[in-house]
GROMACS .gro file of C-alpha atoms in nm:
model
  207
    1ASN     CA    1 -14.677 -25.976  -4.507
    2ASP     CA    2 -14.382 -25.839  -4.704
    3LEU     CA    3 -14.140 -25.554  -4.628
    4TYR     CA    4 -14.038 -25.340  -4.925
    5ALA     CA    5 -13.793 -25.055  -4.978
    6TYR     CA    6 -13.872 -24.752  -5.194
    7ASN     CA    7 -13.588 -24.586  -5.384
    8LEU     CA    8 -13.660 -24.213  -5.370
    9LYS     CA    9 -13.377 -24.115  -5.602
   10GLU     CA   10 -13.497 -24.347  -5.876
   11ASN     CA   11 -13.865 -24.319  -5.783
   12ARG     CA   12 -13.927 -24.691  -5.783
   13LEU     CA   13 -14.030 -24.972  -5.552
   14GLU     CA   14 -13.754 -25.224  -5.495
   15GLY     CA   15 -13.792 -25.594  -5.432
   16ILE     CA   16 -13.906 -25.764  -5.113
   17ILE     CA   17 -13.663 -25.699  -4.827
   18ASP     CA   18 -13.817 -25.945  -4.582
   19SER     CA   19 -14.135 -26.139  -4.512
   20GLY     CA   20 -14.326 -26.249  -4.203
   21ILE     CA   21 -14.570 -26.100  -3.954
   22ILE     CA   22 -14.453 -25.741  -3.982
   23GLY     CA   23 -14.550 -25.471  -3.734
   24TYR     CA   24 -14.483 -25.097  -3.743
   25ILE     CA   25 -14.171 -24.941  -3.897
   26PHE     CA   26 -13.972 -24.698  -3.680
   27PRO     CA   27 -13.697 -24.454  -3.791
   28GLY     CA   28 -13.356 -24.465  -3.622
   29ASP     CA   29 -13.054 -24.240  -3.672
   30ASN     CA   30 -12.931 -24.404  -3.993
   31ASN     CA   31 -13.151 -24.711  -3.989
   32ILE     CA   32 -13.506 -24.833  -3.942
   33PHE     CA   33 -13.647 -25.074  -3.686
   34ALA     CA   34 -13.910 -25.332  -3.770
   35GLN     CA   35 -14.075 -25.605  -3.562
   36ILE     CA   36 -14.098 -25.926  -3.765
   37ASP     CA   37 -14.241 -26.245  -3.613
   38GLY     CA   38 -14.194 -26.100  -3.265
   39VAL     CA   39 -13.826 -26.007  -3.316
   40LEU     CA   40 -13.717 -25.643  -3.339
   41TYR     CA   41 -13.464 -25.595  -3.619
   42SER     CA   42 -13.252 -25.302  -3.729
   43PHE     CA   43 -13.217 -25.245  -4.104
   44ILE     CA   44 -12.936 -25.043  -4.260
   45ASP     CA   45 -12.993 -25.034  -4.634
   46LYS     CA   46 -13.104 -25.393  -4.690
   47THR     CA   47 -12.895 -25.552  -4.415
   48LYS     CA   48 -13.102 -25.695  -4.127
   49THR     CA   49 -12.956 -25.727  -3.777
   50PRO     CA   50 -13.145 -25.855  -3.470
   51THR     CA   51 -13.145 -25.603  -3.185
   52GLY     CA   52 -13.177 -25.877  -2.923
   53ILE     CA   53 -13.536 -25.782  -2.838
   54VAL     CA   54 -13.790 -26.063  -2.869
   55ASP     CA   55 -14.140 -25.963  -2.764
   56LYS     CA   56 -14.465 -26.124  -2.877
   57ASP     CA   57 -14.654 -25.814  -2.768
   58ARG     CA   58 -14.697 -25.564  -3.051
   59ILE     CA   59 -14.432 -25.290  -3.042
   60VAL     CA   60 -14.579 -24.943  -3.106
   61GLU     CA   61 -14.274 -24.717  -3.053
   62VAL     CA   62 -13.893 -24.754  -3.055
   63ARG     CA   63 -13.623 -24.500  -2.965
   64LEU     CA   64 -13.252 -24.524  -2.893
   65ASP     CA   65 -13.129 -24.395  -2.557
   66GLY     CA   66 -12.752 -24.408  -2.581
   67GLN     CA   67 -12.667 -24.778  -2.614
   68ASP     CA   68 -13.009 -24.879  -2.479
   69ILE     CA   69 -13.339 -24.917  -2.663
   70ILE     CA   70 -13.658 -24.775  -2.517
   71TYR     CA   71 -13.971 -24.932  -2.661
   72VAL     CA   72 -14.344 -24.938  -2.595
   73THR     CA   73 -14.574 -25.239  -2.636
   74GLU     CA   74 -14.949 -25.270  -2.665
   75TYR     CA   75 -15.017 -25.437  -2.331
   76GLY     CA   76 -14.679 -25.418  -2.153
   77GLY     CA   77 -14.615 -25.043  -2.165
   78VAL     CA   78 -14.271 -24.879  -2.164
   79LYS     CA   79 -13.968 -25.107  -2.153
   80ARG     CA   80 -13.589 -25.070  -2.169
   81TYR     CA   81 -13.342 -25.307  -2.336
   82HIS     CA   82 -13.003 -25.283  -2.163
   83ASP     CA   83 -12.706 -25.520  -2.185
   84GLY     CA   84 -12.915 -25.802  -2.327
   85GLN     CA   85 -13.196 -25.770  -2.072
   86VAL     CA   86 -13.547 -25.625  -2.095
   87ALA     CA   87 -13.703 -25.455  -1.793
   88GLU     CA   88 -14.007 -25.237  -1.734
   89GLU     CA   89 -13.904 -24.874  -1.749
   90PHE     CA   90 -14.198 -24.743  -1.544
   91PRO     CA   91 -14.383 -25.023  -1.358
   92GLY     CA   92 -14.632 -24.781  -1.202
   93LEU     CA   93 -14.721 -24.616  -1.533
   94ASN     CA   94 -14.739 -24.951  -1.711
   95LYS     CA   95 -14.982 -25.082  -1.450
   96VAL     CA   96 -15.218 -24.794  -1.530
   97ILE     CA   97 -15.199 -24.781  -1.908
   98GLY     CA   98 -15.126 -25.142  -2.003
   99PRO     CA   99 -15.484 -25.262  -1.943
  100GLN     CA  100 -15.611 -24.975  -2.162
  101ARG     CA  101 -15.431 -25.126  -2.465
  102ILE     CA  102 -15.171 -24.887  -2.608
  103PHE     CA  103 -15.238 -24.863  -2.980
  104SER     CA  104 -14.999 -24.576  -3.061
  105ALA     CA  105 -14.710 -24.400  -2.891
  106LYS     CA  106 -14.450 -24.132  -2.950
  107ILE     CA  107 -14.143 -24.043  -2.744
  108ARG     CA  108 -14.120 -23.667  -2.789
  109THR     CA  109 -13.809 -23.455  -2.838
  110ASP     CA  110 -13.821 -23.359  -2.468
  111LYS     CA  111 -13.832 -23.734  -2.383
  112SER     CA  112 -14.190 -23.720  -2.257
  113TYR     CA  113 -14.435 -23.982  -2.380
  114LEU     CA  114 -14.755 -23.961  -2.583
  115LEU     CA  115 -14.946 -24.284  -2.522
  116GLY     CA  116 -15.263 -24.338  -2.723
  117THR     CA  117 -15.495 -24.612  -2.601
  118VAL     CA  118 -15.796 -24.798  -2.736
  119MET     CA  119 -15.997 -24.790  -2.415
  120ASP     CA  120 -15.917 -24.460  -2.243
  121GLY     CA  121 -15.789 -24.188  -2.474
  122LEU     CA  122 -15.448 -24.024  -2.456
  123TYR     CA  123 -15.198 -24.018  -2.168
  124ILE     CA  124 -14.901 -23.781  -2.158
  125ALA     CA  125 -14.622 -23.897  -1.928
  126SER     CA  126 -14.306 -23.721  -1.814
  127PRO     CA  127 -13.955 -23.854  -1.892
  128THR     CA  128 -13.967 -24.019  -1.547
  129GLY     CA  129 -14.303 -24.188  -1.608
  130GLU     CA  130 -14.538 -23.957  -1.419
  131ILE     CA  131 -14.878 -23.897  -1.581
  132LEU     CA  132 -14.897 -23.527  -1.670
  133GLU     CA  133 -15.217 -23.514  -1.875
  134HIS     CA  134 -15.501 -23.747  -1.963
  135PHE     CA  135 -15.746 -23.667  -2.244
  136ASN     CA  136 -16.059 -23.870  -2.318
  137GLU     CA  137 -16.425 -23.812  -2.399
  138SER     CA  138 -16.483 -23.647  -2.061
  139ASN     CA  139 -16.255 -23.350  -2.140
  140GLY     CA  140 -16.262 -23.284  -2.512
  141LEU     CA  141 -16.168 -23.580  -2.729
  142GLU     CA  142 -16.425 -23.705  -2.977
  143CYS     CA  143 -16.362 -24.069  -2.882
  144THR     CA  144 -16.135 -24.280  -2.665
  145THR     CA  145 -15.954 -24.471  -2.941
  146ILE     CA  146 -15.626 -24.306  -3.047
  147LEU     CA  147 -15.507 -24.462  -3.373
  148CYS     CA  148 -15.185 -24.262  -3.404
  149VAL     CA  149 -14.991 -23.983  -3.237
  150GLU     CA  150 -14.741 -23.742  -3.390
  151GLU     CA  151 -14.541 -23.433  -3.294
  152ASN     CA  152 -14.458 -23.163  -3.548
  153LEU     CA  153 -14.149 -22.944  -3.564
  154ASN     CA  154 -14.311 -22.686  -3.333
  155GLY     CA  155 -14.369 -22.946  -3.063
  156ASP     CA  156 -14.745 -22.946  -3.125
  157CYS     CA  157 -14.918 -23.283  -3.088
  158TRP     CA  158 -15.168 -23.440  -3.326
  159PHE     CA  159 -15.381 -23.750  -3.275
  160GLY     CA  160 -15.564 -23.960  -3.529
  161LEU     CA  161 -15.890 -24.075  -3.375
  162ASP     CA  162 -16.154 -24.327  -3.464
  163GLU     CA  163 -16.367 -24.024  -3.547
  164GLY     CA  164 -16.134 -23.756  -3.683
  165LEU     CA  165 -15.821 -23.563  -3.586
  166ALA     CA  166 -15.735 -23.382  -3.260
  167HIS     CA  167 -15.459 -23.131  -3.187
  168PHE     CA  168 -15.319 -22.943  -2.893
  169ASN     CA  169 -15.027 -22.706  -2.865
  170ALA     CA  170 -14.692 -22.755  -2.700
  171ASN     CA  171 -14.793 -22.607  -2.362
  172GLY     CA  172 -15.035 -22.896  -2.304
  173ALA     CA  173 -15.362 -22.713  -2.365
  174GLU     CA  174 -15.668 -22.921  -2.441
  175ALA     CA  175 -15.757 -23.022  -2.795
  176ALA     CA  176 -15.765 -22.707  -3.004
  177PHE     CA  177 -15.889 -22.862  -3.326
  178ILE     CA  178 -16.117 -23.153  -3.401
  179SER     CA  179 -16.166 -23.249  -3.764
  180GLN     CA  180 -16.515 -23.244  -3.904
  181GLU     CA  181 -16.471 -23.553  -4.122
  182LYS     CA  182 -16.580 -23.788  -3.840
  183THR     CA  183 -16.391 -24.076  -4.001
  184SER     CA  184 -16.101 -24.289  -3.882
  185ALA     CA  185 -15.777 -24.095  -3.920
  186MET     CA  186 -15.408 -24.178  -3.941
  187CYS     CA  187 -15.146 -23.905  -3.924
  188MET     CA  188 -14.777 -23.874  -4.003
  189ILE     CA  189 -14.527 -23.590  -4.014
  190THR     CA  190 -14.401 -23.501  -4.362
  191PRO     CA  191 -14.044 -23.393  -4.451
  192TYR     CA  192 -14.182 -23.036  -4.463
  193GLY     CA  193 -14.297 -23.036  -4.101
  194THR     CA  194 -14.667 -23.056  -4.181
  195ILE     CA  195 -14.898 -23.325  -4.051
  196ARG     CA  196 -15.051 -23.552  -4.313
  197PHE     CA  197 -15.401 -23.658  -4.216
  198THR     CA  198 -15.508 -23.971  -4.402
  199SER     CA  199 -15.876 -24.045  -4.433
  200ALA     CA  200 -16.095 -23.940  -4.723
  201PRO     CA  201 -15.963 -23.715  -4.866
  202THR     CA  202 -15.597 -23.695  -4.755
  203ARG     CA  203 -15.502 -23.349  -4.626
  204ASP     CA  204 -15.195 -23.171  -4.489
  205TYR     CA  205 -15.217 -22.940  -4.186
  206THR     CA  206 -14.970 -22.690  -4.045
  207GLY     CA  207 -14.964 -22.544  -3.698
   0.00000   0.00000   0.00000
């Protein structure tokens, strides 16, 4: 796989920045993070710097916490990188959700966690790792596989499912909207605060 940069000012795709087994791309403050061949790197412009994190498990979310890095992996759950060492952030939570295979995650603005799994729907955990909510097929979701999770500027949460799109509002109410497309969905927040729902066709939602 190849990692490219897109020049928005000049509206053009630039050359290959790096190559390897490339995972997800995560925004930082003035940088991006990318996992390449099991190593998490920070990129500023086109300069690549290793963060010190080496993890063969797929990384699905990265956030800075002061000088530390909080990250979430597919089978290992939530981890913290501090002073050159990696440790489980919430061993109890990780024991529950790790076996469910975390496919997508988002650390929200209030530092709570949205954890989308393949096997058992969506978990919402507090900043201290307590499970606050759990949504699956038994209480409103169309299916258990959560392909992506996103939070808009209002704090509302959106989930791309194997069979559409789900949404609930900031107070934690159950899914308030399920798309009728019934197709696999990926979602991302746009610079305008809307949620872009990518399936066929691509649509933007507000709310």
